[in-house]
């Protein structure tokens, strides 16, 4: 069965307790699969949407373990999850204006130390780019120049984050997990997890030959 972009966005919004604009960005980025053009309408396959909505929340224990820098793809920025890693990495490399406490804390943990104090480069630091909290790309920070990160492909640590969504504070463009200025006070997003569970319980997918839904109804 196929859904219009409006119906798919409404489904994402209801299932994950997020705004319609953020839900539309998820679709545009390709997280629910490619859109199919039919006349003037964009249609999305319900199975692709189903797979997106079934992605699990990333365990807070993994976030605590790796302490990644998480950055949100800007609302006005084009982003395609089907693009090459280098193209997706360019979309999250910056420019970023990191708060001074975040920069200092990050410098203590990673190779950014060399950019600030002149000390030899230390370990790489995990970076995760998200679209409305869904993980879209992983990378490792190897440096920081004029507001932009130098990035390399992620190592095995990224397996813990791939195909998940992250329990992040709303309206934050970036967060260094575990830093004092970015500390999460409660684990997860209970209201979103509850919405997701309720949606999974109530949904009753129709057969593939059912009519296209234009407004979330037949």
mmCIF file of N, CA and C in Angstrom, residues 38-98:
data_model
loop_
_atom_site.group_PDB
_atom_site.id
_atom_site.type_symbol
_atom_site.label_atom_id
_atom_site.label_comp_id
_atom_site.label_asym_id
_atom_site.label_seq_id
_atom_site.Cartn_x
_atom_site.Cartn_y
_atom_site.Cartn_z
ATOM 1 N N UNK A 38 3.617 10.226 -8.445
ATOM 2 C CA UNK A 38 2.408 9.826 -9.162
ATOM 3 C C UNK A 38 1.599 11.089 -9.432
ATOM 4 N N UNK A 39 1.681 11.567 -10.655
ATOM 5 C CA UNK A 39 1.061 12.846 -10.952
ATOM 6 C C UNK A 39 1.780 13.947 -10.204
ATOM 7 N N UNK A 40 1.037 14.715 -9.445
ATOM 8 C CA UNK A 40 1.629 15.787 -8.636
ATOM 9 C C UNK A 40 1.910 15.340 -7.204
ATOM 10 N N UNK A 41 1.592 14.081 -6.892
ATOM 11 C CA UNK A 41 1.739 13.583 -5.521
ATOM 12 C C UNK A 41 3.008 12.758 -5.357
ATOM 13 N N UNK A 42 3.571 12.796 -4.136
ATOM 14 C CA UNK A 42 4.673 11.921 -3.753
ATOM 15 C C UNK A 42 4.111 10.844 -2.848
ATOM 16 N N UNK A 43 4.371 9.586 -3.205
ATOM 17 C CA UNK A 43 3.846 8.464 -2.444
ATOM 18 C C UNK A 43 4.991 7.708 -1.781
ATOM 19 N N UNK A 44 4.692 7.146 -0.605
ATOM 20 C CA UNK A 44 5.681 6.372 0.151
ATOM 21 C C UNK A 44 5.139 4.978 0.417
ATOM 22 N N UNK A 45 6.017 4.004 0.262
ATOM 23 C CA UNK A 45 5.630 2.614 0.508
ATOM 24 C C UNK A 45 5.423 2.395 1.998
ATOM 25 N N UNK A 46 4.320 1.769 2.361
ATOM 26 C CA UNK A 46 3.998 1.593 3.771
ATOM 27 C C UNK A 46 4.962 0.660 4.478
ATOM 28 N N UNK A 47 5.540 -0.284 3.739
ATOM 29 C CA UNK A 47 6.498 -1.186 4.374
ATOM 30 C C UNK A 47 7.754 -0.435 4.793
ATOM 31 N N UNK A 48 8.211 0.509 3.945
ATOM 32 C CA UNK A 48 9.359 1.321 4.315
ATOM 33 C C UNK A 48 9.065 2.174 5.538
ATOM 34 N N UNK A 49 7.856 2.728 5.595
ATOM 35 C CA UNK A 49 7.457 3.510 6.760
ATOM 36 C C UNK A 49 7.381 2.624 7.996
ATOM 37 N N UNK A 50 6.872 1.412 7.816
ATOM 38 C CA UNK A 50 6.778 0.454 8.919
ATOM 39 C C UNK A 50 8.159 0.161 9.499
ATOM 40 N N UNK A 51 9.151 -0.055 8.620
ATOM 41 C CA UNK A 51 10.509 -0.348 9.099
ATOM 42 C C UNK A 51 11.087 0.829 9.871
ATOM 43 N N UNK A 52 10.818 2.044 9.398
ATOM 44 C CA UNK A 52 11.310 3.225 10.110
ATOM 45 C C UNK A 52 10.700 3.307 11.507
ATOM 46 N N UNK A 53 9.393 3.117 11.596
ATOM 47 C CA UNK A 53 8.705 3.257 12.876
ATOM 48 C C UNK A 53 9.053 2.129 13.846
ATOM 49 N N UNK A 54 9.564 1.027 13.331
ATOM 50 C CA UNK A 54 9.957 -0.076 14.195
ATOM 51 C C UNK A 54 11.417 0.020 14.661
ATOM 52 N N UNK A 55 12.127 1.041 14.202
ATOM 53 C CA UNK A 55 13.506 1.187 14.687
ATOM 54 C C UNK A 55 13.490 1.434 16.193
ATOM 55 N N UNK A 56 14.375 0.781 16.926
ATOM 56 C CA UNK A 56 14.368 0.923 18.386
ATOM 57 C C UNK A 56 15.040 2.200 18.867
ATOM 58 N N UNK A 57 14.732 2.576 20.067
ATOM 59 C CA UNK A 57 15.455 3.657 20.741
ATOM 60 C C UNK A 57 16.848 3.154 21.107
ATOM 61 N N UNK A 58 17.855 3.970 20.865
ATOM 62 C CA UNK A 58 19.217 3.580 21.223
ATOM 63 C C UNK A 58 19.336 3.495 22.738
ATOM 64 N N UNK A 59 19.892 2.420 23.268
ATOM 65 C CA UNK A 59 20.046 2.316 24.722
ATOM 66 C C UNK A 59 20.891 3.455 25.284
ATOM 67 N N UNK A 60 20.437 4.044 26.365
ATOM 68 C CA UNK A 60 21.190 5.118 27.009
ATOM 69 C C UNK A 60 22.561 4.597 27.463
ATOM 70 N N UNK A 61 22.649 3.317 27.771
ATOM 71 C CA UNK A 61 23.931 2.749 28.200
ATOM 72 C C UNK A 61 24.988 2.873 27.105
ATOM 73 N N UNK A 62 24.575 2.766 25.825
ATOM 74 C CA UNK A 62 25.533 2.915 24.731
ATOM 75 C C UNK A 62 25.938 4.379 24.557
ATOM 76 N N UNK A 63 24.988 5.285 24.747
ATOM 77 C CA UNK A 63 25.324 6.709 24.703
ATOM 78 C C UNK A 63 26.279 7.064 25.837
ATOM 79 N N UNK A 64 26.037 6.526 27.016
ATOM 80 C CA UNK A 64 26.929 6.773 28.147
ATOM 81 C C UNK A 64 28.316 6.180 27.896
ATOM 82 N N UNK A 65 28.355 5.070 27.202
ATOM 83 C CA UNK A 65 29.632 4.393 26.950
ATOM 84 C C UNK A 65 30.500 5.172 25.964
ATOM 85 N N UNK A 66 29.894 5.665 24.868
ATOM 86 C CA UNK A 66 30.673 6.277 23.797
ATOM 87 C C UNK A 66 30.689 7.792 23.851
ATOM 88 N N UNK A 67 29.726 8.407 24.519
ATOM 89 C CA UNK A 67 29.656 9.866 24.707
ATOM 90 C C UNK A 67 29.847 10.629 23.385
ATOM 91 N N UNK A 68 29.016 10.345 22.390
ATOM 92 C CA UNK A 68 29.201 10.992 21.088
ATOM 93 C C UNK A 68 28.799 12.464 21.108
ATOM 94 N N UNK A 69 29.327 13.202 20.156
ATOM 95 C CA UNK A 69 28.786 14.513 19.849
ATOM 96 C C UNK A 69 27.677 14.278 18.837
ATOM 97 N N UNK A 70 26.465 14.692 19.180
ATOM 98 C CA UNK A 70 25.313 14.487 18.302
ATOM 99 C C UNK A 70 24.915 15.836 17.709
ATOM 100 N N UNK A 71 24.779 15.882 16.390
ATOM 101 C CA UNK A 71 24.385 17.123 15.715
ATOM 102 C C UNK A 71 23.143 16.846 14.878
ATOM 103 N N UNK A 72 22.232 17.815 14.889
ATOM 104 C CA UNK A 72 21.010 17.690 14.098
ATOM 105 C C UNK A 72 21.199 18.360 12.740
ATOM 106 N N UNK A 73 20.786 17.668 11.690
ATOM 107 C CA UNK A 73 20.798 18.269 10.362
ATOM 108 C C UNK A 73 19.810 19.429 10.361
ATOM 109 N N UNK A 74 20.240 20.586 9.880
ATOM 110 C CA UNK A 74 19.410 21.777 9.904
ATOM 111 C C UNK A 74 18.128 21.623 9.112
ATOM 112 N N UNK A 75 17.085 22.334 9.533
ATOM 113 C CA UNK A 75 15.784 22.225 8.882
ATOM 114 C C UNK A 75 15.810 22.663 7.427
ATOM 115 N N UNK A 76 16.703 23.594 7.083
ATOM 116 C CA UNK A 76 16.756 24.097 5.717
ATOM 117 C C UNK A 76 17.822 23.404 4.892
ATOM 118 N N UNK A 77 18.446 22.383 5.462
ATOM 119 C CA UNK A 77 19.560 21.720 4.793
ATOM 120 C C UNK A 77 19.094 20.451 4.097
ATOM 121 N N UNK A 78 19.443 20.318 2.818
ATOM 122 C CA UNK A 78 19.124 19.097 2.081
ATOM 123 C C UNK A 78 20.004 17.962 2.592
ATOM 124 N N UNK A 79 19.408 16.784 2.757
ATOM 125 C CA UNK A 79 20.171 15.640 3.262
ATOM 126 C C UNK A 79 19.529 14.374 2.715
ATOM 127 N N UNK A 80 20.355 13.461 2.231
ATOM 128 C CA UNK A 80 19.881 12.211 1.630
ATOM 129 C C UNK A 80 20.596 11.044 2.292
ATOM 130 N N UNK A 81 19.850 10.202 3.011
ATOM 131 C CA UNK A 81 20.488 9.077 3.702
ATOM 132 C C UNK A 81 20.998 8.030 2.725
ATOM 133 N N UNK A 82 20.568 8.116 1.464
ATOM 134 C CA UNK A 82 21.048 7.179 0.460
ATOM 135 C C UNK A 82 22.314 7.635 -0.236
ATOM 136 N N UNK A 83 22.797 8.830 0.096
ATOM 137 C CA UNK A 83 24.013 9.353 -0.531
ATOM 138 C C UNK A 83 25.244 8.655 0.045
ATOM 139 N N UNK A 84 26.381 8.872 -0.566
ATOM 140 C CA UNK A 84 27.626 8.281 -0.081
ATOM 141 C C UNK A 84 27.970 8.824 1.299
ATOM 142 N N UNK A 85 28.854 8.106 2.000
ATOM 143 C CA UNK A 85 29.242 8.564 3.335
ATOM 144 C C UNK A 85 29.864 9.957 3.267
ATOM 145 N N UNK A 86 30.720 10.207 2.280
ATOM 146 C CA UNK A 86 31.397 11.502 2.206
ATOM 147 C C UNK A 86 30.394 12.638 2.013
ATOM 148 N N UNK A 87 29.351 12.415 1.217
ATOM 149 C CA UNK A 87 28.337 13.450 1.018
ATOM 150 C C UNK A 87 27.554 13.701 2.303
ATOM 151 N N UNK A 88 27.189 12.627 2.997
ATOM 152 C CA UNK A 88 26.454 12.791 4.254
ATOM 153 C C UNK A 88 27.339 13.443 5.319
ATOM 154 N N UNK A 89 28.612 13.087 5.323
ATOM 155 C CA UNK A 89 29.535 13.676 6.301
ATOM 156 C C UNK A 89 29.676 15.175 6.087
ATOM 157 N N UNK A 90 29.699 15.600 4.823
ATOM 158 C CA UNK A 90 29.779 17.035 4.558
ATOM 159 C C UNK A 90 28.564 17.761 5.124
ATOM 160 N N UNK A 91 27.432 17.067 5.176
ATOM 161 C CA UNK A 91 26.223 17.685 5.686
ATOM 162 C C UNK A 91 26.232 17.926 7.179
ATOM 163 N N UNK A 92 27.123 17.252 7.910
ATOM 164 C CA UNK A 92 27.176 17.424 9.371
ATOM 165 C C UNK A 92 28.524 17.955 9.848
ATOM 166 N N UNK A 93 29.422 18.255 8.925
ATOM 167 C CA UNK A 93 30.763 18.713 9.315
ATOM 168 C C UNK A 93 30.753 20.134 9.865
ATOM 169 N N UNK A 94 29.745 20.904 9.527
ATOM 170 C CA UNK A 94 29.674 22.269 10.032
ATOM 171 C C UNK A 94 29.342 23.247 8.935
ATOM 172 N N UNK A 95 29.470 24.536 9.219
ATOM 173 C CA UNK A 95 30.092 25.114 10.431
ATOM 174 C C UNK A 95 29.206 25.019 11.662
ATOM 175 N N UNK A 96 29.857 24.789 12.816
ATOM 176 C CA UNK A 96 29.185 24.694 14.105
ATOM 177 C C UNK A 96 29.815 25.687 15.070
ATOM 178 N N UNK A 97 28.985 26.336 15.844
ATOM 179 C CA UNK A 97 29.463 27.187 16.935
ATOM 180 C C UNK A 97 29.226 26.440 18.237
ATOM 181 N N UNK A 98 30.263 25.801 18.706
ATOM 182 C CA UNK A 98 30.138 25.024 19.935
ATOM 183 C C UNK A 98 30.278 25.935 21.144
#
